[in-house]
Structures are given as structure tokens and as C-alpha cells.
PDB file of C-alpha atoms in Angstrom:
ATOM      1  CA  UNK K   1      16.287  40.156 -19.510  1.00  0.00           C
ATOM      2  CA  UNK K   2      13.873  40.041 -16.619  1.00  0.00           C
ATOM      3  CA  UNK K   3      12.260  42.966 -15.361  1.00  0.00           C
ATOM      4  CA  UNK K   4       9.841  42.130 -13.005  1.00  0.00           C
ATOM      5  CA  UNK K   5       8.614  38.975 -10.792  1.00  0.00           C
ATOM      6  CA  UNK K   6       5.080  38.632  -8.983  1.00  0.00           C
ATOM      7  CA  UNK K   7       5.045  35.103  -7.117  1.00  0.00           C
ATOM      8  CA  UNK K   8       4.892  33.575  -3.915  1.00  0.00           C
ATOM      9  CA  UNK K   9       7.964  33.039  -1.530  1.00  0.00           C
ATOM     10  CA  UNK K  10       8.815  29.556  -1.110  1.00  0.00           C
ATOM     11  CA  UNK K  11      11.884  29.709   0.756  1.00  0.00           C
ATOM     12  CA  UNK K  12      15.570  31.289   1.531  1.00  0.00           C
ATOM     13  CA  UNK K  13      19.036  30.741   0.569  1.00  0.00           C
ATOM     14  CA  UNK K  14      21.796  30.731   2.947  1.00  0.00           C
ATOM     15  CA  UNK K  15      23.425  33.872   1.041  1.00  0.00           C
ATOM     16  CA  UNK K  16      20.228  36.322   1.741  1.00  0.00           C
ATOM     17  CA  UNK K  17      18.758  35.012  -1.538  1.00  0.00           C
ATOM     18  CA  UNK K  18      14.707  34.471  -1.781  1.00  0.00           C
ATOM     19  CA  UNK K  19      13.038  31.800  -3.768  1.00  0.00           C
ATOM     20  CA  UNK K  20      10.307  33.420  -6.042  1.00  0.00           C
ATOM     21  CA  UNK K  21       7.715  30.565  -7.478  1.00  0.00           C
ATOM     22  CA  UNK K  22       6.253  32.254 -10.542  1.00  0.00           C
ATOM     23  CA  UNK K  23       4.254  29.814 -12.062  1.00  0.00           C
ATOM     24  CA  UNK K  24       6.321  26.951 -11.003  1.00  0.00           C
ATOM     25  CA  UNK K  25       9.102  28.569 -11.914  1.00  0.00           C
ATOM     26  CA  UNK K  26      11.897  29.245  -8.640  1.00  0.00           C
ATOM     27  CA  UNK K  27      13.625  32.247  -9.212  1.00  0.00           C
ATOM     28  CA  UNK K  28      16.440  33.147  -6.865  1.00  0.00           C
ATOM     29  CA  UNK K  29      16.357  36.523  -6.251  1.00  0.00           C
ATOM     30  CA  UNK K  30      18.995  39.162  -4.670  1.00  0.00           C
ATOM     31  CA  UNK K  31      16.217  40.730  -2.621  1.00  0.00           C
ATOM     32  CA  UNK K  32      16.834  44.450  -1.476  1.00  0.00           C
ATOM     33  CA  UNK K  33      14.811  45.123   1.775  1.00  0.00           C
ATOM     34  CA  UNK K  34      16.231  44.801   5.020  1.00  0.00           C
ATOM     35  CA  UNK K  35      13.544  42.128   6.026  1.00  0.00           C
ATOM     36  CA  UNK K  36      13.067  39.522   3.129  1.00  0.00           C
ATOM     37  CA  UNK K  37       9.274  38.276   2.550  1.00  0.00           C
ATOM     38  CA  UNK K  38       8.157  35.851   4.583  1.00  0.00           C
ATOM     39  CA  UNK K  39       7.784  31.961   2.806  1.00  0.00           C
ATOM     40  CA  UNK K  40       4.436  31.937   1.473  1.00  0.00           C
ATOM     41  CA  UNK K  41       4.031  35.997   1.225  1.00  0.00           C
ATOM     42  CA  UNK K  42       3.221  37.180  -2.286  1.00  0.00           C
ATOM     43  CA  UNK K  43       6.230  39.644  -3.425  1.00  0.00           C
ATOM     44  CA  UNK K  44       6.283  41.818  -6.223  1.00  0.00           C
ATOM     45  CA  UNK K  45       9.917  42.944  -7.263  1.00  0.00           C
ATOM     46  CA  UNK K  46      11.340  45.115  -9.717  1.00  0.00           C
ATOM     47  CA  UNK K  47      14.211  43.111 -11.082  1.00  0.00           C
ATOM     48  CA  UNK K  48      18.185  44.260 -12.225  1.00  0.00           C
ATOM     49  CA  UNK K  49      19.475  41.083 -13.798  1.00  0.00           C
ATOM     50  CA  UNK K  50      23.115  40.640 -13.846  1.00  0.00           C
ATOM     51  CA  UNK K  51      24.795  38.476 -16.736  1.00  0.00           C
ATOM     52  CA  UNK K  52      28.381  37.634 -15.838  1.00  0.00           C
ATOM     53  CA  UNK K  53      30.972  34.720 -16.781  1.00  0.00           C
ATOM     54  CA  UNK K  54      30.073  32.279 -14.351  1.00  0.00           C
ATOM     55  CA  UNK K  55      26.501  33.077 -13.957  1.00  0.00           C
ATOM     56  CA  UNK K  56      22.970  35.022 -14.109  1.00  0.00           C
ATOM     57  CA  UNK K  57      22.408  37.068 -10.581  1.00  0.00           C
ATOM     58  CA  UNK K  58      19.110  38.221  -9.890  1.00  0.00           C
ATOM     59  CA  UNK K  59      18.481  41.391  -8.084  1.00  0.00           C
ATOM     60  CA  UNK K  60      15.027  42.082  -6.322  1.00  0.00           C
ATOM     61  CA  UNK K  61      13.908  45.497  -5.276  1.00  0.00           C
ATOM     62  CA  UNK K  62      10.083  46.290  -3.740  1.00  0.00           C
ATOM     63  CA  UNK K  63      10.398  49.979  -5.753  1.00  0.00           C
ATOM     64  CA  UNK K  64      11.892  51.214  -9.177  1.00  0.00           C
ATOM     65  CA  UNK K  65      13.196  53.878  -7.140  1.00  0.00           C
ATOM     66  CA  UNK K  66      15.564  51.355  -5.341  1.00  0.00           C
ATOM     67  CA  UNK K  67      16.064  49.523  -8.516  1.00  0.00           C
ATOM     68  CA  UNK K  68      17.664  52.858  -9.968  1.00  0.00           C
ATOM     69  CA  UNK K  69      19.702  53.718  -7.426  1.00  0.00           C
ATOM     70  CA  UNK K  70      20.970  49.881  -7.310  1.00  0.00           C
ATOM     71  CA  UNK K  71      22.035  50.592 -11.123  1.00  0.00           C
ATOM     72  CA  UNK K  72      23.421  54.258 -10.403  1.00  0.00           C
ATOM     73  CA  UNK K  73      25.683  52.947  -7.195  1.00  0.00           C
ATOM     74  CA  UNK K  74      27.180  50.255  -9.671  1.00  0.00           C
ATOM     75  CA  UNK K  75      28.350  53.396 -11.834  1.00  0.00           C
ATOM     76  CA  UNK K  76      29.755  54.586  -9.293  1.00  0.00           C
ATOM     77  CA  UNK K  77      33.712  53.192  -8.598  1.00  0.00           C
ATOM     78  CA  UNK K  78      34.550  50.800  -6.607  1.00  0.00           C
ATOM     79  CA  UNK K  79      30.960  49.448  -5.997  1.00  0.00           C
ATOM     80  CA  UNK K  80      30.339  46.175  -6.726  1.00  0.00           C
ATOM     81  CA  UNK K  81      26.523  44.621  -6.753  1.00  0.00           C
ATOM     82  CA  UNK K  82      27.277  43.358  -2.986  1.00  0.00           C
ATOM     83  CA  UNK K  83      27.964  46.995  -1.844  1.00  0.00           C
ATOM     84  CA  UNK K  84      25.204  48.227  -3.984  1.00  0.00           C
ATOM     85  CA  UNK K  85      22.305  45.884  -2.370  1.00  0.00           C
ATOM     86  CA  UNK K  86      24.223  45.959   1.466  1.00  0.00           C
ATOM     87  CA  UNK K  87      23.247  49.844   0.916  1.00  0.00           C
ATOM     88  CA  UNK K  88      19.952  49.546   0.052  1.00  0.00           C
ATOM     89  CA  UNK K  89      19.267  46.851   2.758  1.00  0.00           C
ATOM     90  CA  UNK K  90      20.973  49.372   5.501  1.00  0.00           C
ATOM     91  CA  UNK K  91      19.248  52.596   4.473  1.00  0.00           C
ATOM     92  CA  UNK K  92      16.316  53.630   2.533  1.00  0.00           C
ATOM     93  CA  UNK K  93      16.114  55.222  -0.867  1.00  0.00           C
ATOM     94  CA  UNK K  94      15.389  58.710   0.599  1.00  0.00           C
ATOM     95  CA  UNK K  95      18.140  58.683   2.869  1.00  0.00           C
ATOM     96  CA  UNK K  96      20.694  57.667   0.809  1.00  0.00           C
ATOM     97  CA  UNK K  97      19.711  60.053  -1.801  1.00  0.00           C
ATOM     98  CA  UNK K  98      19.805  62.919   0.568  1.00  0.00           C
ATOM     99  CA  UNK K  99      23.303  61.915   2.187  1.00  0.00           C
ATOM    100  CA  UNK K 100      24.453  61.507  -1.528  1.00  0.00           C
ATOM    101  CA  UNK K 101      22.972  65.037  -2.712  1.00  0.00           C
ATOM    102  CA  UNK K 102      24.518  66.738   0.667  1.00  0.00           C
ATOM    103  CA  UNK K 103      27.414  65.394   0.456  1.00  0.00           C
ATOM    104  CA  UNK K 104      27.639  63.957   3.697  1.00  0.00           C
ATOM    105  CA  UNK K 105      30.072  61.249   3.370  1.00  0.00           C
ATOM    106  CA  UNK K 106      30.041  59.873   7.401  1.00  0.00           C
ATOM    107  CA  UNK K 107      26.249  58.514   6.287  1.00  0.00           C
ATOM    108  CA  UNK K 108      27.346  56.682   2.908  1.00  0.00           C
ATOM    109  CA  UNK K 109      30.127  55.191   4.760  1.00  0.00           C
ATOM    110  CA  UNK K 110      27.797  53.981   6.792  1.00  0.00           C
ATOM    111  CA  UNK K 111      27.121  51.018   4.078  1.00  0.00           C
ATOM    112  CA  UNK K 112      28.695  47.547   5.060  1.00  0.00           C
ATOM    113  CA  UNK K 113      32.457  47.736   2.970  1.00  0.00           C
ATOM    114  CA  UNK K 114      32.404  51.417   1.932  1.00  0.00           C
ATOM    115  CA  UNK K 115      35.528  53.751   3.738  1.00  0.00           C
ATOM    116  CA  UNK K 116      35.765  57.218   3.727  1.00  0.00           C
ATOM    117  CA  UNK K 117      37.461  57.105   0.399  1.00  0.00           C
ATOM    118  CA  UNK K 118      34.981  54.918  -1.597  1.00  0.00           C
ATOM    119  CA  UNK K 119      31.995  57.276   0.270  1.00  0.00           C
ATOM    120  CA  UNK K 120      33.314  60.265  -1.412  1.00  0.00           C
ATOM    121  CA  UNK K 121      33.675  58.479  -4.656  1.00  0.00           C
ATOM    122  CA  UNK K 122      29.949  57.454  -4.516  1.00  0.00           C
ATOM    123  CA  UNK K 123      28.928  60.906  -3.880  1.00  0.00           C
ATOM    124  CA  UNK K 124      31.209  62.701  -6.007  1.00  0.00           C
ATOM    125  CA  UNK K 125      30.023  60.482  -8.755  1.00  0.00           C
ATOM    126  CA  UNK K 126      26.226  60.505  -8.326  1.00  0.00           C
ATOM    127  CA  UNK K 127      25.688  63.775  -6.998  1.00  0.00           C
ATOM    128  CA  UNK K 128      23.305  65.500  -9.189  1.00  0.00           C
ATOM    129  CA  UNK K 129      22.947  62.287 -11.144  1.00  0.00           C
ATOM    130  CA  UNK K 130      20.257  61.182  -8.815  1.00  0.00           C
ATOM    131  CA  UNK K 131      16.413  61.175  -9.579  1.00  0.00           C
ATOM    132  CA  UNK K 132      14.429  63.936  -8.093  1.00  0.00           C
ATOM    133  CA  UNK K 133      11.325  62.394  -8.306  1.00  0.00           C
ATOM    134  CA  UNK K 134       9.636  63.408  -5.115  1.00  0.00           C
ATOM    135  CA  UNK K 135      10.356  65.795  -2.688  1.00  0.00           C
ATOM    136  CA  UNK K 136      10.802  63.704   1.186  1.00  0.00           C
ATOM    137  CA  UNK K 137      10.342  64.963   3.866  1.00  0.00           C
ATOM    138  CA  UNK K 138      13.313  64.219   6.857  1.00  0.00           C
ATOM    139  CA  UNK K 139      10.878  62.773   9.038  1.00  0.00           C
ATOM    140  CA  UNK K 140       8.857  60.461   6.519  1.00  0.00           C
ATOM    141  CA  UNK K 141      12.829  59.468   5.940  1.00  0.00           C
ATOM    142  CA  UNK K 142      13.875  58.767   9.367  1.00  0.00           C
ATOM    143  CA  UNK K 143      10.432  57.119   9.717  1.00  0.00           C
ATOM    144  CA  UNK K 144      11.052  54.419   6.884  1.00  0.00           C
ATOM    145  CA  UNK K 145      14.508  53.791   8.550  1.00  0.00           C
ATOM    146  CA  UNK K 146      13.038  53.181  12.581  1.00  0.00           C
ATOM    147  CA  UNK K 147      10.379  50.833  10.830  1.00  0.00           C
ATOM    148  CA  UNK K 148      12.943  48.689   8.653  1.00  0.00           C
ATOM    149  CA  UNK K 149      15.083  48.492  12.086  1.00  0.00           C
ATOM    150  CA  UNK K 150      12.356  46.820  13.636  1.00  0.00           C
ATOM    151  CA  UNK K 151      11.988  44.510  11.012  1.00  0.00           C
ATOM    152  CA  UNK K 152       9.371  45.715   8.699  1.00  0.00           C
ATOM    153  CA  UNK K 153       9.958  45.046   4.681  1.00  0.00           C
ATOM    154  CA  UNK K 154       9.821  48.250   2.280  1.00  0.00           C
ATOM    155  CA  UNK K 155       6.385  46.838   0.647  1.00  0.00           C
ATOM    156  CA  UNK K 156       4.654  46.836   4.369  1.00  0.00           C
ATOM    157  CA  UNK K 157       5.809  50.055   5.296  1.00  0.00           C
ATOM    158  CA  UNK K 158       5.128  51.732   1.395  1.00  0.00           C
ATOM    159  CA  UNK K 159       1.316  50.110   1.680  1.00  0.00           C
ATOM    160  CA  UNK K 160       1.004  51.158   5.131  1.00  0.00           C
ATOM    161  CA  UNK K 161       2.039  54.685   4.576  1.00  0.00           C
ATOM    162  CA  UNK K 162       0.775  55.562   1.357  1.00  0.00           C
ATOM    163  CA  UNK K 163      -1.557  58.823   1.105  1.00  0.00           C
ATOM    164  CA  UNK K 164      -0.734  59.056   5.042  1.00  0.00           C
ATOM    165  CA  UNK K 165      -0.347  62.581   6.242  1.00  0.00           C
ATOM    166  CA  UNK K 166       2.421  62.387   9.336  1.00  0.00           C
ATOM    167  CA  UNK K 167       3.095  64.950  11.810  1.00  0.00           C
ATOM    168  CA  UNK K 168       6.160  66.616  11.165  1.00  0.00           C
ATOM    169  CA  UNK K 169       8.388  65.753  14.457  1.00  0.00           C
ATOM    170  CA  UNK K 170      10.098  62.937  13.879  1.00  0.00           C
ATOM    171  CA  UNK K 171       8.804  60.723  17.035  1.00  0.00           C
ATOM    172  CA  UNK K 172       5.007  62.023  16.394  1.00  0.00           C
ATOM    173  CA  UNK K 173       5.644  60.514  13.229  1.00  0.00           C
ATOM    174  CA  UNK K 174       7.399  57.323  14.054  1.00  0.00           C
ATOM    175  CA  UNK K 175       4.232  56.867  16.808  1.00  0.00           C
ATOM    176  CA  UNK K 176       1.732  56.949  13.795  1.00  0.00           C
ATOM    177  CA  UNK K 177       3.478  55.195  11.430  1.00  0.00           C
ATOM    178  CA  UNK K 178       3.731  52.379  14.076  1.00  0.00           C
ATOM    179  CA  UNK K 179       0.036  52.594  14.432  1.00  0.00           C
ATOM    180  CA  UNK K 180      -0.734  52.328  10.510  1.00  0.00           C
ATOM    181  CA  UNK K 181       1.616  49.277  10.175  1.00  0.00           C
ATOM    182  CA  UNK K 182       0.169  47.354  13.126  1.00  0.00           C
ATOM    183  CA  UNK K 183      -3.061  47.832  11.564  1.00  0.00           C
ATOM    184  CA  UNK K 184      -2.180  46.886   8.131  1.00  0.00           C
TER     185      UNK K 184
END
């Protein structure tokens, strides 16, 4: 099974897929973020690869940490690998993971094809079940959602943000983080 691709972007499918040259090899990846790369960007991605009757789905993520939730939403019933990657490409990790372990169902129905009754599925299911690996904070959260909404990939914002120390209101925050992107 694949695990992991590091290539270059060489183009994109109709169906949200990216084309991965690894060694001219084109691997069409399921890719995660909100934003795909852009063609000619170097992507690294975590890979979930998918073996059914009809064919061999590739799914790209720019973090393990999305690549585990992607595996513990298609535990969960009723969630299918589209409604697994349409919730990682509306939210990020850290918010999803908080709605889950709160229980606040309104957010996870917030994913594209998930009703009231397949939100409290998910979080009956994964509540608890959910790594804990590092602690959040709700604005460094609602930060990495503002900057995907504008269009920046999970890779930008992770290298622009890393070992950053952001105020702790919310728009402060968003103001920085705006600042450390531009300049990255």
C-alpha cells in the first residue's frame, strides 16, 4: 500500500483530484485541503489508499493528523470516503475534533451530505476515540479555518505558523497569522 508521496503537481482532475509526478510516475491523488497545490508546487502527502472492486482511490492529506481522522470518520456509519474528505476540506483537524469531543452536532453537520442524524452518529461513534495529541487553542483553530477560507492550503498555513506564538483574541490572531503567511 502507499503511504506517502513527495512530487511535483502537474495538473488537476475534473473530480478535485491532483496529479502527483513522483519520479515520472502520475499519481492521482484525493487531496484533502481546501485549496489543492498549485501545478508545479512540490506537495508532500500522507496517503490512505483505498482498494475497492472497480478500482484503487488515492487519498492525500498535508498531516497524519488529517490522515487519521480521514480513517476514524470512515468507522464511523454512514460515512463514506466522499463525506470523510468533504469534512476535512470544510474544516480543519482541530475543529472537527473539538465539535466531535463536545458533542456539538450543528458544527459536524456542517460537512457537505451529513444531517442531523448522521452528525450524531459521527460523534457518538468517535467521541473519545479521537487522538489527543496536542492541546489547541480556539483561536489558533478559528485561525486555520479564516486562512483556508481565503484560500490558503494546510501546508502554507502549518509552515507559516509553526513555533508562532499568537495573541489569544481571535482577530489579533487572525491579523498575525495573515502577516506570517504573506511573508512566507
Amino acid at each position: 500500500m502507499i503511504g506517502w508521496l513527495r512530487g511535483r503537481v502537474v495538473g488537476h482532475g475534473g473530480d478535485g483530484a491532483t496529479i502527483v509526478d513522483v519520479h515520472d510516475v502520475g499519481y492521482r491523488v484525493q487531496v484533502a485541503s481546501a485549496v489543492s497545490p498549485g501545478v508545479g508546487e512540490e506537495v508532500e502527502l500522507f496517503v490512505h489508499t483505498a482498494v475497492r472492486e472497480d478500482a484503487i482511490v488515492l487519498y492525500g492529506f498535508a498531516t497524519t493528523a488529517e490522515r487519521e481522522l480521514f480513517e476514524l470518520l470512515l468507522a464511523a456509519p454512514g460515512v463514506g470516503p466522499a463525506t470523510a474528505l468533504g469534512a476535512l476540506r470544510t474544516m480543519s483537524v482541530e475543529t472537527l475534533t473539538r465539535a466531535i469531543e463536545s458533542e456539538d452536532v450543528k458544527t459536524v453537520a456542517l460537512i457537505p451530505g451529513v444531517g442531523p442524524k448522521t452528525a450524531g452518529r459521527i460523534v457518538l461513534e468517535l467521541k473519545g476515540r479521537l487522538p489527543h495529541e496536542e492541546v489547541v487553542a480556539p483561536a489558533l483553530a478559528a485561525v486555520d479555518d479564516a486562512l483556508r477560507a481565503l484560500g490558503y492550503s494546510a501546508s502554507e498555513i502549518r509552515d507559516a505558523l509553526e513555533g508562532a506564538d499568537l495573541p489569544e483574541d481571535e482577530g489579533e490572531a487572525l491579523r498575525a497569522a495573515l502577516r506570517l503567511v504573506r511573508r512566507s
